[in-house]
Coordinates of C-alpha atoms in Angstrom, one line a residue:
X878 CA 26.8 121.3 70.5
X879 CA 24.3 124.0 68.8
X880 CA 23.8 126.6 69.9
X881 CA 20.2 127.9 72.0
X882 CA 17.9 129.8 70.0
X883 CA 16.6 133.4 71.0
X884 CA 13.2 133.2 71.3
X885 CA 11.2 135.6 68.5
X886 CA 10.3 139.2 69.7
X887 CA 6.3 138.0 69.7
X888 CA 6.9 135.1 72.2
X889 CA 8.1 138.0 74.7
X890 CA 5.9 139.0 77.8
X891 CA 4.5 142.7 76.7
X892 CA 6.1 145.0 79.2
X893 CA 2.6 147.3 79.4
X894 CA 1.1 147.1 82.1
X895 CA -2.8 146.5 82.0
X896 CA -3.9 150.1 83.2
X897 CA -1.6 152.1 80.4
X898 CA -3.4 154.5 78.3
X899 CA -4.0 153.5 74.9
X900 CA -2.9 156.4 72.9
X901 CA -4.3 155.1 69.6
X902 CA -8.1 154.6 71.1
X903 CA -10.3 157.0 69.1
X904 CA -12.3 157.5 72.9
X905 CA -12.6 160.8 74.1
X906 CA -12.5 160.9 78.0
X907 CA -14.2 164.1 79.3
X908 CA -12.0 165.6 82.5
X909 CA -13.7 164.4 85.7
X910 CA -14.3 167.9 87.9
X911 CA -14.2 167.7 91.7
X912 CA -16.2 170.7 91.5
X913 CA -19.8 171.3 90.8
X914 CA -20.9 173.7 88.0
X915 CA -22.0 177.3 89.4
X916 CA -26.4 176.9 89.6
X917 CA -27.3 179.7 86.6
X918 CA -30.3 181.6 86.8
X919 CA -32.7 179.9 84.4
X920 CA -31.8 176.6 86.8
X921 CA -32.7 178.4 90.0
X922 CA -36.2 179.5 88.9
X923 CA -37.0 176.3 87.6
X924 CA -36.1 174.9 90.7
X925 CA -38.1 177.7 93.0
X926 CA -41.2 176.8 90.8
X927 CA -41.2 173.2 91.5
X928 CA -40.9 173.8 95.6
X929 CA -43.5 176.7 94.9
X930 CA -45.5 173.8 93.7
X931 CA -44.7 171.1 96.2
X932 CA -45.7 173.8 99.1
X933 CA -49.2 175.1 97.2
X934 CA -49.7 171.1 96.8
X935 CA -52.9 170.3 98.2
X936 CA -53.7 166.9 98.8
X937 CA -56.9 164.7 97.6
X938 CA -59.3 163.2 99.4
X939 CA -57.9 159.7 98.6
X940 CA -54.2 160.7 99.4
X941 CA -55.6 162.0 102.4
X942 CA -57.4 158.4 103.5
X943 CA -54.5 156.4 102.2
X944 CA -51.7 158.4 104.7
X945 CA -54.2 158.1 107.5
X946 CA -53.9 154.8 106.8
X947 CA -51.1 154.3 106.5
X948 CA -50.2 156.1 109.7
X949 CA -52.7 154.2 111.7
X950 CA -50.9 150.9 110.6
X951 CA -47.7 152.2 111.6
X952 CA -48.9 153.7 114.9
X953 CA -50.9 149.8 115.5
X954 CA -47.7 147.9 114.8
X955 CA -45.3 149.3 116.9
X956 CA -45.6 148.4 120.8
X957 CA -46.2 150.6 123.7
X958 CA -43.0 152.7 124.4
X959 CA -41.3 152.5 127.9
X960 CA -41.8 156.4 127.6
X961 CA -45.3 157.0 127.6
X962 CA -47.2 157.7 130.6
X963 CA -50.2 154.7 129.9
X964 CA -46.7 151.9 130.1
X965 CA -45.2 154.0 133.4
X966 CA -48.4 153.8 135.2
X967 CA -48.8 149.5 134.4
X968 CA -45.3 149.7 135.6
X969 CA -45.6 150.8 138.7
X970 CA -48.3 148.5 139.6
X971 CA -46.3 145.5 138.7
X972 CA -46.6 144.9 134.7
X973 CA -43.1 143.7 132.7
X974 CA -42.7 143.9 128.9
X975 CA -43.5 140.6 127.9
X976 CA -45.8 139.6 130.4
X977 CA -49.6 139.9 131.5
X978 CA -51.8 142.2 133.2
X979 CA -53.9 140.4 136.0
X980 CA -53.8 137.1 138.5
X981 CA -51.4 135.3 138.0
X982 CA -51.3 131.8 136.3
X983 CA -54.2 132.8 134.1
X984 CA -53.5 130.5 131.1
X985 CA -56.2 132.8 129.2
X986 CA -54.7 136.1 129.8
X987 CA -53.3 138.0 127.3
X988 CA -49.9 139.1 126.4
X989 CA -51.3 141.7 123.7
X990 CA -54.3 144.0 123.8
X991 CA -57.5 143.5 121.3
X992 CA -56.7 144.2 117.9
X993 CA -58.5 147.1 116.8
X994 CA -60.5 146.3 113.6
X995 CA -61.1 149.5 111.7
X996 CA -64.9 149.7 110.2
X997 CA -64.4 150.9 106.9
X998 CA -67.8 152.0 104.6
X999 CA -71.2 154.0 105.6
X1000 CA -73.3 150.7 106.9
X1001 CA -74.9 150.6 110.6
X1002 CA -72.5 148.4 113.0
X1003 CA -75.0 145.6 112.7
X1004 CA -75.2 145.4 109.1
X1005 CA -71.9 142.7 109.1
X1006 CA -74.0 140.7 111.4
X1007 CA -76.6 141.1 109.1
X1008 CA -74.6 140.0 106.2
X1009 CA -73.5 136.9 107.6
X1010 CA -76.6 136.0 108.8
X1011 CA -78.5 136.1 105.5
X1012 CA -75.1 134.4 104.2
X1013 CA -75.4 131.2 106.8
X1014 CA -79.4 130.6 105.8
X1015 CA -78.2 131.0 102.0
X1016 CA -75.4 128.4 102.2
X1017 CA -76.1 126.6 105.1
X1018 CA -74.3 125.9 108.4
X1019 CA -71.5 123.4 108.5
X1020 CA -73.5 121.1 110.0
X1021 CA -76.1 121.5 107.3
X1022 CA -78.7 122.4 109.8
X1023 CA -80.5 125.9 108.5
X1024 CA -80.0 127.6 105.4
X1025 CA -79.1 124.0 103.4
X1026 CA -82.2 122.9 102.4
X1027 CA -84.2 126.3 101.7
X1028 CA -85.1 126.9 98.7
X1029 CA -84.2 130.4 97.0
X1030 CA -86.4 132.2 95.5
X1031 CA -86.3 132.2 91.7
X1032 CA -86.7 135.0 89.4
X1033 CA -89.8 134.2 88.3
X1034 CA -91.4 133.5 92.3
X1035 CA -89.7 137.1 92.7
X1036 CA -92.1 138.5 90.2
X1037 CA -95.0 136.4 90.9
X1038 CA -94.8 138.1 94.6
X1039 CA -94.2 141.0 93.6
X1040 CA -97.7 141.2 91.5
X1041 CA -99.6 139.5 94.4
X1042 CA -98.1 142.7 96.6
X1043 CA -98.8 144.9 93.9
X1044 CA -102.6 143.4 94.1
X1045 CA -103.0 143.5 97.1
X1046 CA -101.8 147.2 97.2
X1047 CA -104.5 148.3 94.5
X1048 CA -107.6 146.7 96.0
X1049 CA -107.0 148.1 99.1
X1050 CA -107.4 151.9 97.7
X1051 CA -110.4 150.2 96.2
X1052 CA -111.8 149.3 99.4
X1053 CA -111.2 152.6 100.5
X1054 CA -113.0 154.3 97.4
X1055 CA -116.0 152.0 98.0
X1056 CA -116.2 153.0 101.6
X1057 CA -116.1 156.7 100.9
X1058 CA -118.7 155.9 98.1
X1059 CA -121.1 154.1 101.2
X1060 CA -120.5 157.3 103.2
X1061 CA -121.7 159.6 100.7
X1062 CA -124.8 157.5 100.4
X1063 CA -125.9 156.5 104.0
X1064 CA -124.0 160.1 105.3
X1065 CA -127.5 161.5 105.8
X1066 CA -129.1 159.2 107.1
X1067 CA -126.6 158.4 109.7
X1068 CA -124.7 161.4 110.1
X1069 CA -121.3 162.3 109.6
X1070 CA -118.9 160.4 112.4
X1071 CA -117.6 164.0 112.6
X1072 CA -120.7 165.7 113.0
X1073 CA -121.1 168.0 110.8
X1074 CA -121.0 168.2 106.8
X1075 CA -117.8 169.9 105.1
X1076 CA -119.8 172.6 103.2
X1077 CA -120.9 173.4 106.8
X1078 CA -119.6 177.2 108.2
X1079 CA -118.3 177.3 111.8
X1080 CA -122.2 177.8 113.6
X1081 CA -123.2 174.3 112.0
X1082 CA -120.0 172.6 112.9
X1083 CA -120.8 173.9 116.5
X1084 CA -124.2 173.2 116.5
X1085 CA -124.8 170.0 115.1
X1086 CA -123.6 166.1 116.8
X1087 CA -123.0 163.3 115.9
X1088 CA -126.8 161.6 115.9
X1089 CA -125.0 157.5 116.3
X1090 CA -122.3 156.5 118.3
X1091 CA -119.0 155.1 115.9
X1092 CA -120.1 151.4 116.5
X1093 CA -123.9 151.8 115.3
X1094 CA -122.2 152.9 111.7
X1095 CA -122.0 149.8 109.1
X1096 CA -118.9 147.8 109.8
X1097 CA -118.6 148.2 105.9
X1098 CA -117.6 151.7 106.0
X1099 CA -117.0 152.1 109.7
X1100 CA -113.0 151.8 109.4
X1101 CA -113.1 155.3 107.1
X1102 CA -114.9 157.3 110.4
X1103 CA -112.3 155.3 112.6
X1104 CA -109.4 156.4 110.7
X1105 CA -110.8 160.0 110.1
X1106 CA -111.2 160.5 114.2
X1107 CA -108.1 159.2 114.6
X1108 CA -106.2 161.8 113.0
X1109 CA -108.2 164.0 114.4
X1110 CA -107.4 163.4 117.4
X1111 CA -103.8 163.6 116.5
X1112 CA -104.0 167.0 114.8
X1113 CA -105.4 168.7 118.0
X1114 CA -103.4 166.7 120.4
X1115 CA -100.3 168.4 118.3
X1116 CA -102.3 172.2 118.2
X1117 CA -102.8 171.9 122.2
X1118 CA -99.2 170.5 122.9
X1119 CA -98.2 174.0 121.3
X1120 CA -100.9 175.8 122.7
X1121 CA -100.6 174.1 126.7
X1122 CA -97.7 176.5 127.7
X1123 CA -99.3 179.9 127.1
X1124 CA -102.8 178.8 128.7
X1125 CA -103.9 180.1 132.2
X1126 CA -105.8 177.6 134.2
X1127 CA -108.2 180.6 135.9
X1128 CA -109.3 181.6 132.4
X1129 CA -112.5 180.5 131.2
X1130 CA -113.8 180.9 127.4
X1131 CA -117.3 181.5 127.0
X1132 CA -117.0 180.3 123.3
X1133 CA -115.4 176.8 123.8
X1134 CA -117.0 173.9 122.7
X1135 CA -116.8 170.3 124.5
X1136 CA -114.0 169.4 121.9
X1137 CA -111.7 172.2 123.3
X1138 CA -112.6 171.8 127.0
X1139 CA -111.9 168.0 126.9
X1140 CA -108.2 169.0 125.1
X1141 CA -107.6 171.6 128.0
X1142 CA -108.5 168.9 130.6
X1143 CA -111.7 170.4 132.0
X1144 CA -114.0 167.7 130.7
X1145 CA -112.7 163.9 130.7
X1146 CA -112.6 163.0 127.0
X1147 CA -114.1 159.9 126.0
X1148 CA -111.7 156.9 125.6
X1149 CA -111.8 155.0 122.4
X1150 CA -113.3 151.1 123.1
X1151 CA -112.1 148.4 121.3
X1152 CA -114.4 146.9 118.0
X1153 CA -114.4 143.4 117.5
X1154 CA -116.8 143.2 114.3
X1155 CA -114.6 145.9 112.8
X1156 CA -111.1 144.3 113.6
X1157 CA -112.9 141.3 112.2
X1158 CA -113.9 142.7 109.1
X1159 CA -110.3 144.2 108.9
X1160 CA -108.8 140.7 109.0
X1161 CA -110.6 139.0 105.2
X1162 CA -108.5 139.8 102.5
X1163 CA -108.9 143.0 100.7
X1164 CA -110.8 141.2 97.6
X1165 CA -113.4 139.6 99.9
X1166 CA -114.0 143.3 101.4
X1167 CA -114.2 144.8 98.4
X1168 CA -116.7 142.3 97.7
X1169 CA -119.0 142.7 100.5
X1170 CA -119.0 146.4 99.8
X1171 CA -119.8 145.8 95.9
X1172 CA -123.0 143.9 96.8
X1173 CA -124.1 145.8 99.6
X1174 CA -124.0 149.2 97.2
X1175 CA -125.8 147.2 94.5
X1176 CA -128.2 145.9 96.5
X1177 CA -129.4 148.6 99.2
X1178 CA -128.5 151.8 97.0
X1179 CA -128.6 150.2 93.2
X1180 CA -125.0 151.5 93.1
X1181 CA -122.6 149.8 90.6
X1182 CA -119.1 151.0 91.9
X1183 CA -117.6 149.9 88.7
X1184 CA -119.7 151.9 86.9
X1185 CA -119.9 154.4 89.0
X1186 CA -123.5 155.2 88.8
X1187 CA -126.8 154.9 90.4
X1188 CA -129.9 153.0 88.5
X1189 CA -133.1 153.4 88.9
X1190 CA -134.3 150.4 89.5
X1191 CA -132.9 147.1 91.2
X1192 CA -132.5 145.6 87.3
X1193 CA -129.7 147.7 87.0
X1194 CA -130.4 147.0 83.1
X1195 CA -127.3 147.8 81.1
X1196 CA -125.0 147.0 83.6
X1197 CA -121.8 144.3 82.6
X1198 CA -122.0 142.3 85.9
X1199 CA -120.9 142.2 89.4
X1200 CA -117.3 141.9 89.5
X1201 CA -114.4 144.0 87.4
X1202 CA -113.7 141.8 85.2
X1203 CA -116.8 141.7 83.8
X1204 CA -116.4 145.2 82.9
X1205 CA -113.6 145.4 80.8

């Protein structure tokens, strides 16, 4: 019988265990220290300078806002504490965690208060309304009832309103030119609503009246001596509001005309009546006013407003026409 074989050197188990050193690694390993290095003094004012820094720190508008925020989130998620007084007090009148406040068996109570909706922005508290509104007659309603079948406006309707307001805007100064015009001319004649002339000292204003009532004046250029004594009438209701306080009621002004002793309440002032034929002539559109006040001037005073000048005869020779296009 042969004998066994030894089995070679390379076929035996290595004896090293797994966590022996390898002396022939070219690795350094740096000495772990339980103990920290000593803070030197270029490390300590570094670090002074950077708390200096984090105290002087003073926060931005927007950091400011978004911690608010923040906080108020926080402060809105979390439950009423057991602790507080406003939870004690519900206690004691019967409230549990969990629970609601009220009758019960109300199905509709709540177990939670209203969730607070923070308004964020500069708008009015109506102007969300506002918004959705004007959104609804845009779109449309689910039910396709308003807002559906309106037509927007298009850019060039936009414009086209926009001249008519425009238009309308410049003949009404027109109309107002014209009427001053028609004062100037028929001023004498009728006298000044006001009574007296403005190149007038103080004794004329005083001594001369109005020689016809506001409703004899021409409806054409009656609404310029209705809107003249009404801010009169404003201006020295705003002199005697200031002036009411320091006035004695025993003390009597020889030099006081009837304006001032109807503002002090010792003559009844006459109240205002309504005009029919003016509110009339109000209502036509600016262009059919101006009209009206065109001819009238042309044909009573041989005026031509667009011209601005008076002819001397009612041919009016060398004048374009009667409207402004006609004169360029």
């Amino acid at each position: 019988m042969a004998p066994s074989k030894m089995p070679p050197d390379h076929d035996k188990p290595s004896l090293k265990g797994d966590n022996e050193d390898d002396y022939m690694s070219m690795a350094i390993l740096e000495p772990t220290s339980t103990f920290s290095q000593p803070e030197t003094s270029a490390q300590r004012r570094a670090r002074k300078k950077r708390e200096a820094e984090a105290r002087a720190h003073q926060p931005s508008k927007a950091e400011l806002a978004r911690q608010a925020e923040l906080n108020r989130d926080e402060a809105l998620s979390t439950s009423l504490p057991t602790t507080s007084k406003g939870y004690q007090m519900m206690a004691k009148l019967g409230f549990k965690a969990g629970t609601t406040l009220g009758k019960e068996g109300n199905e509709y109570a709540r177990t939670e208060p209203l969730g607070v909706v923070v308004k964020e922005g500069r708008s009015g508290v109506g102007m969300e309304g506002e918004k959705k509104r004007k959104f609804r007659e845009e779109v449309g309603d689910a039910d396709g009832v308003e807002g559906a079948n309106k037509k927007r406006e298009t850019e060039v309707e936009f414009r086209e309103r926009q001249g008519r307001e425009r238009e309308e805007k410049r003949l009404e100064g027109l109309c107002w030119g014209a009427m001053k015009v028609l004062e100037g001319f028929e001023g004498d004649e009728c006298g000044r609503a006001n009574g007296h002339n403005e190149d007038e000292g103080e004794e004329g204003k005083k001594a001369k009246n109005p020689t016809k009532p506001t409703k004899q004046i021409n409806v054409l250029w009656r609404g310029l001596v209705r809107d003249r004594q009404e801010k009169e009438r404003e201006r020295r209701a705003r002199y005697d509001l200031h002036q009411s306080l320091s006035r004695n009621a025993a003390y009597d002004d020889p030099d006081e005309d009837k304006q001032d002793r109807q503002a002090w309440g010792d003559e009844e002032e006459d109240v205002e009546e309504e005009d029919p034929e003016l509110e009339e002539f109000n209502a036509l559109e600016p262009a059919e006013r101006l009209r009206r006040m065109v001819e009238y001037l042309r044909e009573k005073w041989m005026y031509c407003f667009w011209c601005k000048f008076r002819y001397p005869d009612e041919a009016m020779e060398g004048c374009p026409g009667l409207t402004e296009d006609e004169h360029g």
